[in-house]
Amino acid sequence: MQVLSNAKVATMDEQTATSHIDTIVVDGEVIAWAGDAADLPAPYADAPRRNIEGRLVTPGLIDCHTHIVYGGDRAREFAMRLEGASYEEIARAGGGILSSVRNTREASEEELLSQALPRVDTLIGEGVTTLEIKSGYGLDIASELKMLRVARRIGEVRPVHVVTTWLAAHALPPEFQNDRAGYIDKVVIAGMDQGRAEGLIDAVDGFCEGIAFTVDEMARIFDHAKALGLPVKLHAEQLSDLHGAAMAAGHGALSADHLEYLGADGIAAMAKAGTIAVLLPGAFYTLREKQQPPIHALRDAGVAIALATDSNPGTSPLTSILLTMNMGATLFRLTPDECLRGVTRNGARALGLADRGVILPGARADLAIWDVRHPAELSYRIGFNPLHARIFGGQYV
Ligand code: DI6
Ligand code: FE
């Protein structure tokens, strides 16, 4: 047990946000108590203390949307886009996701792990304690499951909690170009059964877009996920409005992600279902997208907003959760409090995790200690990491 004293605590909880909280009691892997030192319960009076010296303490940060496991890179396509090719043109010419598929299929588990760890370490170095990792660059059962095994190993070899997502419905592989239904049956659904049986899948996702899967195809995949008891989420309305978010919310989705082209039907359905809006400014920035997500309408409808890196080799080669927060503010005009809530409490909700993202009794003792005096500094600075220390499961790491 340890008493963290003389801290400036941002609980990220609505009820306690304005309370004076300068003391946190950590007992094992959980938070036992948080409040004003003057109110410290007697049983904790003699526990070992650590003076936080007035630093800001937040919940450990949560990156709720990444494709951080993949083979190779897409720097050449980056150059092609700078010479005028569009993301969709490159994808339709067999590049884009399929380029990463070739590299990922060829790579061993060890190679994928060694390529992903430097990216994961960068996020951990910025205070991330929970990380979502998707499949989606294998597009055959063996390769998709290989990706999720690597994701699980990342959580074993690093002090970070990994949540995995089945994203076989990311793109149609070359061998199924003329057999969409066959791919969905023989790979997306059959592989979901196998991955679920092996304990490799925590949620199911899909790319609902003109260059990927239709709303009806995703609805069928989600029906199967629900039959397996798996929660769902969706890449929706990124490049056009196919009304994917409305379908996902109708399936009780944890989140709908991207949302640049989200319309009133999707917003209403998300508000009704409690589906989290996960905004991905790294992809918006990289693609130089002009269409902004409907931030004001989401706020007015009471849809909770999360932020994530969408770390992937094509549209968001980004491994900074702090820069993601700055982009959320600068590009999407989110307030600093919305940005911090987006990578703590709302990031946890986008993953269906109720035991983290806030500093409250019973929550996981995942904390980030910052050399700043005000939370706004975390989304204000560009390319500066003020992390002082990270506590994961009650341990300084
Ligand atoms: N939308 C995206 O921006 C990423 N996946 C998706 O569904 C792109 C992934 C890539 O280009 O490799
Ligand atoms: Fe993504």
Short mmCIF file of C-alpha atoms in Angstrom, two decimals, residues 8-395:
data_model
loop_
_atom_site.label_atom_id
_atom_site.label_comp_id
_atom_site.label_asym_id
_atom_site.label_seq_id
_atom_site.Cartn_x
_atom_site.Cartn_y
_atom_site.Cartn_z
CA LYS A 8 -2.73 17.77 -8.35
CA VAL A 9 -5.18 15.03 -9.30
CA ALA A 10 -7.32 15.08 -12.46
CA THR A 11 -9.78 12.29 -11.69
CA MET A 12 -11.58 12.54 -15.13
CA ASP A 13 -14.77 11.68 -13.24
CA GLU A 14 -17.67 14.12 -13.59
CA GLN A 15 -18.68 13.98 -9.93
CA THR A 16 -15.20 14.68 -8.53
CA ALA A 17 -13.75 16.85 -11.31
CA THR A 18 -13.99 20.07 -9.28
CA SER A 19 -13.17 18.51 -5.90
CA HIS A 20 -9.86 19.29 -4.15
CA ILE A 21 -8.07 15.96 -4.46
CA ASP A 22 -4.34 15.88 -3.62
CA THR A 23 -3.96 12.37 -2.22
CA ILE A 24 -4.32 8.89 -3.77
CA VAL A 25 -4.05 5.60 -1.85
CA VAL A 26 -2.81 2.70 -3.98
CA ASP A 27 -3.41 -0.78 -2.59
CA GLY A 28 -1.93 -3.53 -4.77
CA GLU A 29 -3.23 -3.07 -8.33
CA VAL A 30 -6.18 -0.83 -7.41
CA ILE A 31 -6.91 2.65 -6.15
CA ALA A 32 -8.23 2.33 -2.56
CA TRP A 33 -9.03 5.99 -1.93
CA ALA A 34 -8.64 9.46 -3.46
CA GLY A 35 -9.41 12.76 -1.78
CA ASP A 36 -8.18 15.71 0.23
CA ALA A 37 -5.26 14.89 2.56
CA ALA A 38 -7.26 16.38 5.43
CA ASP A 39 -9.83 13.61 4.95
CA LEU A 40 -7.36 10.69 4.71
CA PRO A 41 -9.00 7.74 6.49
CA ALA A 42 -7.19 6.62 9.66
CA PRO A 43 -6.24 3.14 8.34
CA TYR A 44 -4.01 4.78 5.73
CA ALA A 45 -2.34 7.24 8.12
CA ASP A 46 0.80 5.12 8.63
CA ALA A 47 1.10 3.75 5.06
CA PRO A 48 4.34 4.56 3.17
CA ARG A 49 4.13 7.94 1.47
CA ARG A 50 5.49 9.31 -1.79
CA ASN A 51 5.50 13.11 -2.20
CA ILE A 52 4.39 13.93 -5.74
CA GLU A 53 5.67 17.51 -5.24
CA GLY A 54 2.62 19.20 -6.74
CA ARG A 55 2.79 17.41 -10.08
CA LEU A 56 -0.32 16.61 -12.11
CA VAL A 57 -1.59 13.02 -11.81
CA THR A 58 -4.02 11.63 -14.42
CA PRO A 59 -5.32 8.15 -15.11
CA GLY A 60 -2.91 6.17 -17.29
CA LEU A 61 -3.64 7.09 -20.92
CA ILE A 62 -5.67 4.76 -23.13
CA ASP A 63 -5.06 4.44 -26.90
CA CYS A 64 -8.36 2.80 -27.90
CA HIS A 65 -7.74 2.40 -31.65
CA THR A 66 -4.46 1.16 -33.20
CA HIS A 67 -3.22 -1.07 -36.03
CA ILE A 68 0.24 -1.02 -34.46
CA VAL A 69 1.21 -4.60 -35.46
CA TYR A 70 2.15 -4.80 -39.15
CA GLY A 71 5.04 -5.76 -41.45
CA GLY A 72 7.13 -3.29 -43.40
CA ASP A 73 6.11 0.33 -44.04
CA ARG A 74 4.36 2.47 -46.67
CA ALA A 75 6.84 5.35 -47.06
CA ARG A 76 6.83 4.87 -50.87
CA GLU A 77 3.06 5.43 -50.98
CA PHE A 78 3.55 8.48 -48.81
CA ALA A 79 5.77 9.82 -51.59
CA MET A 80 3.17 8.79 -54.24
CA ARG A 81 0.47 10.73 -52.42
CA LEU A 82 2.79 13.76 -52.37
CA GLU A 83 3.04 13.39 -56.15
CA GLY A 84 -0.75 13.55 -56.45
CA ALA A 85 -2.07 9.98 -56.11
CA SER A 86 -5.08 9.70 -53.79
CA TYR A 87 -5.39 7.16 -50.97
CA GLU A 88 -8.31 5.53 -52.79
CA GLU A 89 -6.46 5.39 -56.15
CA ILE A 90 -3.52 3.65 -54.47
CA ALA A 91 -5.87 1.20 -52.70
CA ARG A 92 -7.78 0.40 -55.91
CA ALA A 93 -4.42 -0.21 -57.69
CA GLY A 94 -3.58 -2.92 -55.15
CA GLY A 95 -1.51 -0.78 -52.83
CA GLY A 96 -2.58 0.63 -49.48
CA ILE A 97 -3.77 -1.98 -47.02
CA LEU A 98 -2.91 -4.81 -49.45
CA SER A 99 0.69 -3.60 -49.54
CA SER A 100 0.91 -4.07 -45.79
CA VAL A 101 -0.87 -7.41 -46.14
CA ARG A 102 1.94 -8.77 -48.33
CA ASN A 103 4.57 -7.64 -45.81
CA THR A 104 2.62 -8.94 -42.82
CA ARG A 105 1.92 -12.37 -44.34
CA GLU A 106 5.65 -12.78 -45.08
CA ALA A 107 6.79 -11.73 -41.58
CA SER A 108 7.17 -14.21 -38.70
CA GLU A 109 5.60 -13.61 -35.27
CA GLU A 110 9.05 -12.67 -33.97
CA GLU A 111 9.59 -10.17 -36.79
CA LEU A 112 6.16 -8.59 -36.28
CA LEU A 113 6.81 -8.36 -32.54
CA SER A 114 10.25 -6.79 -32.96
CA GLN A 115 8.88 -4.26 -35.49
CA ALA A 116 5.92 -3.32 -33.24
CA LEU A 117 7.75 -2.97 -29.91
CA PRO A 118 9.56 0.32 -30.69
CA ARG A 119 6.17 1.84 -31.61
CA VAL A 120 4.56 0.47 -28.45
CA ASP A 121 7.48 1.70 -26.33
CA THR A 122 6.95 5.22 -27.68
CA LEU A 123 3.32 5.15 -26.52
CA ILE A 124 4.29 3.68 -23.13
CA GLY A 125 6.86 6.47 -22.80
CA GLU A 126 4.01 8.99 -23.11
CA GLY A 127 1.98 7.44 -20.28
CA VAL A 128 -0.16 4.88 -22.16
CA THR A 129 -1.19 2.01 -19.87
CA THR A 130 -3.94 0.39 -22.01
CA LEU A 131 -3.59 -0.19 -25.76
CA GLU A 132 -6.04 -1.60 -28.30
CA ILE A 133 -4.46 -3.57 -31.16
CA LYS A 134 -6.35 -4.76 -34.26
CA SER A 135 -5.66 -7.50 -36.76
CA GLY A 136 -6.42 -6.59 -40.40
CA TYR A 137 -3.18 -6.96 -42.32
CA GLY A 138 -3.28 -10.75 -42.63
CA LEU A 139 -6.62 -11.30 -44.45
CA ASP A 140 -6.30 -15.05 -44.15
CA ILE A 141 -7.08 -16.94 -40.93
CA ALA A 142 -3.52 -17.97 -40.08
CA SER A 143 -2.07 -14.49 -40.65
CA GLU A 144 -4.88 -12.68 -38.83
CA LEU A 145 -4.46 -14.96 -35.81
CA LYS A 146 -0.68 -14.51 -36.04
CA MET A 147 -1.22 -10.75 -35.65
CA LEU A 148 -3.42 -11.21 -32.57
CA ARG A 149 -0.89 -13.62 -30.99
CA VAL A 150 1.71 -10.89 -31.42
CA ALA A 151 -0.70 -8.41 -29.82
CA ARG A 152 -1.18 -10.70 -26.83
CA ARG A 153 2.62 -11.13 -26.51
CA ILE A 154 3.07 -7.36 -26.43
CA GLY A 155 0.94 -7.32 -23.26
CA GLU A 156 3.16 -10.07 -21.82
CA VAL A 157 6.54 -8.48 -22.54
CA ARG A 158 5.64 -4.84 -21.77
CA PRO A 159 3.90 -3.13 -18.79
CA VAL A 160 0.79 -2.31 -20.81
CA HIS A 161 -2.68 -3.88 -20.95
CA VAL A 162 -3.56 -4.97 -24.51
CA VAL A 163 -7.12 -5.31 -25.83
CA THR A 164 -7.39 -7.15 -29.15
CA THR A 165 -9.83 -6.57 -32.02
CA TRP A 166 -10.62 -8.85 -34.97
CA LEU A 167 -10.46 -6.71 -38.13
CA ALA A 168 -10.35 -9.34 -40.89
CA ALA A 169 -13.07 -7.17 -42.52
CA HIS A 170 -10.42 -4.54 -43.29
CA ALA A 171 -10.02 -5.20 -47.04
CA LEU A 172 -10.69 -7.96 -49.61
CA PRO A 173 -7.49 -9.95 -50.30
CA PRO A 174 -6.44 -10.69 -53.91
CA GLU A 175 -7.49 -14.34 -53.75
CA PHE A 176 -11.09 -13.34 -52.92
CA GLN A 177 -11.42 -10.31 -55.23
CA ASN A 178 -14.32 -12.01 -57.07
CA ASP A 179 -15.83 -13.77 -54.09
CA ARG A 180 -16.84 -11.30 -51.38
CA ALA A 181 -19.32 -13.66 -49.72
CA GLY A 182 -16.72 -16.42 -49.74
CA TYR A 183 -14.19 -14.19 -47.95
CA ILE A 184 -16.74 -13.21 -45.32
CA ASP A 185 -17.77 -16.85 -44.72
CA LYS A 186 -14.41 -18.62 -45.02
CA VAL A 187 -12.10 -16.03 -43.41
CA VAL A 188 -13.92 -13.28 -41.50
CA ILE A 189 -16.51 -15.50 -39.80
CA ALA A 190 -14.64 -18.82 -39.72
CA GLY A 191 -11.54 -17.07 -38.39
CA MET A 192 -13.61 -15.22 -35.79
CA ASP A 193 -14.85 -18.60 -34.50
CA GLN A 194 -11.28 -19.92 -34.29
CA GLY A 195 -9.83 -16.79 -32.71
CA ARG A 196 -12.64 -16.63 -30.17
CA ALA A 197 -12.04 -20.28 -29.25
CA GLU A 198 -8.32 -19.52 -28.74
CA GLY A 199 -9.07 -16.50 -26.53
CA LEU A 200 -7.40 -14.13 -29.02
CA ILE A 201 -10.35 -11.81 -29.74
CA ASP A 202 -11.82 -9.22 -27.37
CA ALA A 203 -13.96 -7.32 -29.93
CA VAL A 204 -14.84 -7.29 -33.65
CA ASP A 205 -14.38 -4.35 -36.04
CA GLY A 206 -14.74 -3.65 -39.78
CA PHE A 207 -13.98 -1.01 -42.39
CA CYS A 208 -17.34 0.14 -43.76
CA GLU A 209 -16.43 2.16 -46.86
CA GLY A 210 -16.72 2.14 -50.63
CA ILE A 211 -13.23 0.62 -50.92
CA ALA A 212 -13.99 -1.96 -48.23
CA PHE A 213 -17.20 -3.54 -46.90
CA THR A 214 -20.87 -2.58 -47.20
CA VAL A 215 -23.24 -1.88 -44.34
CA ASP A 216 -25.10 -5.14 -45.05
CA GLU A 217 -21.87 -7.16 -45.10
CA MET A 218 -20.81 -5.60 -41.79
CA ALA A 219 -24.28 -6.20 -40.28
CA ARG A 220 -23.93 -9.90 -41.08
CA ILE A 221 -20.46 -10.01 -39.50
CA PHE A 222 -21.76 -8.17 -36.43
CA ASP A 223 -24.68 -10.59 -36.07
CA HIS A 224 -22.16 -13.42 -35.86
CA ALA A 225 -19.96 -11.51 -33.38
CA LYS A 226 -22.97 -10.89 -31.15
CA ALA A 227 -23.88 -14.60 -31.34
CA LEU A 228 -20.36 -15.31 -30.01
CA GLY A 229 -20.84 -12.74 -27.24
CA LEU A 230 -18.21 -10.39 -28.72
CA PRO A 231 -18.66 -6.60 -28.60
CA VAL A 232 -18.41 -4.71 -31.89
CA LYS A 233 -17.01 -1.41 -33.18
CA LEU A 234 -16.74 0.06 -36.68
CA HIS A 235 -14.54 2.22 -38.89
CA ALA A 236 -17.45 4.33 -40.14
CA GLU A 237 -18.05 7.41 -42.33
CA GLN A 238 -14.33 8.03 -42.84
CA LEU A 239 -14.44 8.88 -46.58
CA SER A 240 -18.20 8.95 -47.25
CA ASP A 241 -21.55 8.49 -45.49
CA LEU A 242 -22.65 4.86 -45.88
CA HIS A 243 -24.65 5.10 -42.63
CA GLY A 244 -22.35 2.53 -41.03
CA ALA A 245 -22.35 4.25 -37.64
CA ALA A 246 -26.15 3.99 -37.45
CA MET A 247 -25.99 0.26 -38.22
CA ALA A 248 -23.18 -0.25 -35.68
CA ALA A 249 -25.06 1.66 -32.97
CA GLY A 250 -28.11 -0.45 -33.79
CA HIS A 251 -25.95 -3.46 -32.94
CA GLY A 252 -24.98 -1.85 -29.62
CA ALA A 253 -21.46 -1.03 -30.82
CA LEU A 254 -18.94 0.11 -28.22
CA SER A 255 -17.71 2.74 -30.67
CA ALA A 256 -17.88 4.12 -34.17
CA ASP A 257 -14.55 5.47 -35.36
CA HIS A 258 -13.31 8.18 -37.76
CA LEU A 259 -16.78 9.79 -38.43
CA GLU A 260 -15.72 12.69 -40.68
CA TYR A 261 -18.87 12.15 -42.80
CA LEU A 262 -21.21 11.19 -39.94
CA GLY A 263 -24.79 12.41 -40.43
CA ALA A 264 -27.77 13.11 -38.18
CA ASP A 265 -29.03 9.51 -38.35
CA GLY A 266 -25.71 8.17 -37.10
CA ILE A 267 -25.48 10.76 -34.32
CA ALA A 268 -28.99 10.01 -33.08
CA ALA A 269 -28.39 6.25 -33.16
CA MET A 270 -25.08 6.62 -31.31
CA ALA A 271 -26.65 8.85 -28.65
CA LYS A 272 -29.47 6.34 -28.16
CA ALA A 273 -27.10 3.35 -27.91
CA GLY A 274 -24.37 5.06 -25.86
CA THR A 275 -21.88 4.32 -28.66
CA ILE A 276 -18.63 6.27 -28.22
CA ALA A 277 -17.39 8.51 -31.07
CA VAL A 278 -13.70 7.72 -31.52
CA LEU A 279 -12.03 10.51 -33.48
CA LEU A 280 -8.76 9.81 -35.27
CA PRO A 281 -7.09 13.13 -36.14
CA GLY A 282 -3.90 11.40 -37.31
CA ALA A 283 -5.73 9.97 -40.34
CA PHE A 284 -7.56 13.27 -40.95
CA TYR A 285 -4.17 15.05 -40.89
CA THR A 286 -2.27 12.49 -43.02
CA LEU A 287 -4.98 12.34 -45.71
CA ARG A 288 -5.35 16.14 -45.56
CA GLU A 289 -9.08 15.53 -45.20
CA LYS A 290 -11.26 18.63 -45.44
CA GLN A 291 -14.48 17.25 -43.94
CA GLN A 292 -14.47 17.66 -40.14
CA PRO A 293 -16.34 15.24 -37.86
CA PRO A 294 -19.59 16.89 -36.59
CA ILE A 295 -18.15 17.88 -33.20
CA HIS A 296 -20.89 20.38 -32.23
CA ALA A 297 -23.69 17.97 -33.16
CA LEU A 298 -21.99 15.15 -31.21
CA ARG A 299 -21.69 17.41 -28.16
CA ASP A 300 -25.32 18.58 -28.48
CA ALA A 301 -26.50 14.97 -28.72
CA GLY A 302 -24.46 13.96 -25.66
CA VAL A 303 -22.32 11.46 -27.58
CA ALA A 304 -19.08 10.87 -25.63
CA ILE A 305 -15.92 11.58 -27.66
CA ALA A 306 -12.69 9.58 -27.47
CA LEU A 307 -9.37 10.21 -29.27
CA ALA A 308 -6.85 7.63 -30.50
CA THR A 309 -3.70 7.47 -32.64
CA ASP A 310 -5.12 4.99 -35.26
CA SER A 311 -1.41 4.06 -35.47
CA ASN A 312 -1.12 2.32 -38.87
CA PRO A 313 1.37 2.37 -41.77
CA GLY A 314 -0.93 4.06 -44.28
CA THR A 315 -3.25 6.78 -43.06
CA SER A 316 -1.84 7.44 -39.59
CA PRO A 317 1.82 6.47 -39.05
CA LEU A 318 1.49 8.17 -35.66
CA THR A 319 2.79 6.84 -32.35
CA SER A 320 2.24 9.87 -30.12
CA ILE A 321 -0.88 10.02 -27.95
CA LEU A 322 0.13 13.54 -26.86
CA LEU A 323 0.35 14.77 -30.46
CA THR A 324 -3.02 13.09 -31.04
CA MET A 325 -4.42 15.23 -28.21
CA ASN A 326 -2.88 18.36 -29.72
CA MET A 327 -4.41 17.46 -33.12
CA GLY A 328 -7.78 16.88 -31.43
CA ALA A 329 -7.62 20.43 -30.11
CA THR A 330 -5.98 22.19 -33.04
CA LEU A 331 -7.66 20.35 -35.94
CA PHE A 332 -11.04 19.42 -34.41
CA ARG A 333 -11.33 22.29 -31.88
CA LEU A 334 -11.87 19.95 -28.92
CA THR A 335 -11.19 21.58 -25.55
CA PRO A 336 -8.12 20.42 -23.57
CA ASP A 337 -10.50 18.72 -21.10
CA GLU A 338 -12.27 16.89 -23.95
CA CYS A 339 -8.88 15.79 -25.30
CA LEU A 340 -7.78 14.40 -21.93
CA ARG A 341 -11.18 12.75 -21.35
CA GLY A 342 -10.81 11.29 -24.86
CA VAL A 343 -7.69 9.34 -23.93
CA THR A 344 -8.78 8.38 -20.41
CA ARG A 345 -12.41 7.83 -19.37
CA ASN A 346 -13.93 7.85 -22.87
CA GLY A 347 -11.09 5.77 -24.30
CA ALA A 348 -11.86 3.16 -21.65
CA ARG A 349 -15.58 3.29 -22.51
CA ALA A 350 -14.77 2.79 -26.21
CA LEU A 351 -13.15 -0.50 -25.15
CA GLY A 352 -15.96 -1.48 -22.80
CA LEU A 353 -13.62 -1.20 -19.79
CA ALA A 354 -15.28 0.21 -16.65
CA ASP A 355 -12.28 -0.36 -14.34
CA ARG A 356 -9.97 2.36 -15.65
CA GLY A 357 -9.69 5.79 -17.21
CA VAL A 358 -10.72 7.48 -13.96
CA ILE A 359 -9.09 7.98 -10.53
CA LEU A 360 -11.72 6.54 -8.21
CA PRO A 361 -11.73 3.81 -5.53
CA GLY A 362 -11.80 0.40 -7.19
CA ALA A 363 -10.28 1.57 -10.47
CA ARG A 364 -7.02 0.00 -11.67
CA ALA A 365 -3.99 1.80 -10.23
CA ASP A 366 -2.81 2.85 -13.69
CA LEU A 367 -1.59 6.44 -13.33
CA ALA A 368 0.54 8.97 -15.17
CA ILE A 369 2.50 11.65 -13.29
CA TRP A 370 3.36 14.77 -15.28
CA ASP A 371 5.84 17.62 -14.91
CA VAL A 372 3.09 20.12 -15.60
CA ARG A 373 0.88 22.24 -13.41
CA HIS A 374 -2.28 22.28 -15.58
CA PRO A 375 -3.93 19.50 -17.64
CA ALA A 376 -4.19 21.82 -20.68
CA GLU A 377 -0.41 21.57 -21.09
CA LEU A 378 -0.85 17.94 -22.21
CA SER A 379 -2.71 18.96 -25.41
CA TYR A 380 -1.04 22.38 -25.78
CA ARG A 381 2.54 21.36 -26.46
CA ILE A 382 3.72 19.94 -29.80
CA GLY A 383 6.44 17.30 -29.73
CA PHE A 384 7.18 17.67 -25.99
CA ASN A 385 6.73 14.82 -23.53
CA PRO A 386 6.32 15.99 -19.89
CA LEU A 387 5.82 12.49 -18.45
CA HIS A 388 7.56 12.23 -15.06
CA ALA A 389 6.57 8.68 -14.10
CA ARG A 390 4.08 5.94 -14.93
CA ILE A 391 2.33 3.61 -12.50
CA PHE A 392 0.98 0.37 -14.01
CA GLY A 393 -1.07 -1.92 -11.79
CA GLY A 394 0.22 -0.08 -8.71
CA GLN A 395 3.92 -0.39 -9.66
#
